[in-house]
Tab-separated table of C-alpha atoms in Angstrom:
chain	number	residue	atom	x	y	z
O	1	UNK	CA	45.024	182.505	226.439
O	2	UNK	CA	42.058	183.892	223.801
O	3	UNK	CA	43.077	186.316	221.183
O	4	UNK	CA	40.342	186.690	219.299
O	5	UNK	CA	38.544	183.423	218.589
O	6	UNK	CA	41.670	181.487	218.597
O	7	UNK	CA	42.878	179.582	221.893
O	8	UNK	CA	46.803	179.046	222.751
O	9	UNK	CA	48.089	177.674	225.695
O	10	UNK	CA	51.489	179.735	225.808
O	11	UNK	CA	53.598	181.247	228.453
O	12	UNK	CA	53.060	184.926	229.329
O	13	UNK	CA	55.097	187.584	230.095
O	14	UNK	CA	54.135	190.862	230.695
O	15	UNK	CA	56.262	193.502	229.591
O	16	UNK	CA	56.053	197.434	229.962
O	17	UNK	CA	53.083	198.326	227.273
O	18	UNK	CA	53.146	194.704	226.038
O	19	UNK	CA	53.013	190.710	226.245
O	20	UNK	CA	55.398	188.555	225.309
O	21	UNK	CA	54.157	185.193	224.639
O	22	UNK	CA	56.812	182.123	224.419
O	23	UNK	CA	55.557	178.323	223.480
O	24	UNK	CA	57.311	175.324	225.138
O	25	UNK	CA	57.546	173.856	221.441
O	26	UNK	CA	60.824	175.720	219.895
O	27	UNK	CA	59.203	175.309	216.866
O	28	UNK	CA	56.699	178.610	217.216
O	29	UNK	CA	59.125	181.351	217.367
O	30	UNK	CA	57.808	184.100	220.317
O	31	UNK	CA	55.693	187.150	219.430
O	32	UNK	CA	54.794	190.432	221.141
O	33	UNK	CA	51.257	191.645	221.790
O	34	UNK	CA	51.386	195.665	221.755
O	35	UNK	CA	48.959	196.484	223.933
O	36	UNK	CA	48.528	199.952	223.456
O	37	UNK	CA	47.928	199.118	219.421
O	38	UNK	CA	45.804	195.770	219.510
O	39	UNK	CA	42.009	195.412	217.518
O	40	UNK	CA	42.765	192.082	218.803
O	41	UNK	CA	39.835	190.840	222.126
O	42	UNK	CA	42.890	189.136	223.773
O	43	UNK	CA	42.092	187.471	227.741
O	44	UNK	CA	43.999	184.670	229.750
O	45	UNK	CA	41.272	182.370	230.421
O	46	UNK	CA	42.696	179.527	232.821
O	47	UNK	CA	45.832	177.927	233.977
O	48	UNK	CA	47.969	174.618	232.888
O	49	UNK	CA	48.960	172.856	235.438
O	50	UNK	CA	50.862	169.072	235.450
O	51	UNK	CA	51.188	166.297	237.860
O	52	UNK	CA	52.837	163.056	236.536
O	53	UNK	CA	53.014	160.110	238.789
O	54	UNK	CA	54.334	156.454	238.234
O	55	UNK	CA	51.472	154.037	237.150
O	56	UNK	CA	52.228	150.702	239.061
């Protein structure tokens, strides 16, 4: 995700009038994008997928 010039790969949840974006790392508390109040250029540019496997 892009808000502004800054990039975050978060998880997103949309919400009615807002986002509600939640890290994996408990140590960066959730916040709330208020969509209807935002100067912010905010766009979800891409996906994170993983795939582990055993390295013989």
């Amino acid at each position: 995700m892009r808000i502004g010039n800054d990039l975050f790969v978060k998880r997103v949840q949309r919400i009615p009038g807002k986002l509600l974006v939640t890290s994996e790392n408990p140590r960066y508390a959730p916040f709330e994008i208020d969509l209807s109040n935002t100067q912010d250029d905010i766009a979800i540019i891409g996906r994170v997928e993983w795939y582990g496997r055993s390295i013989d």
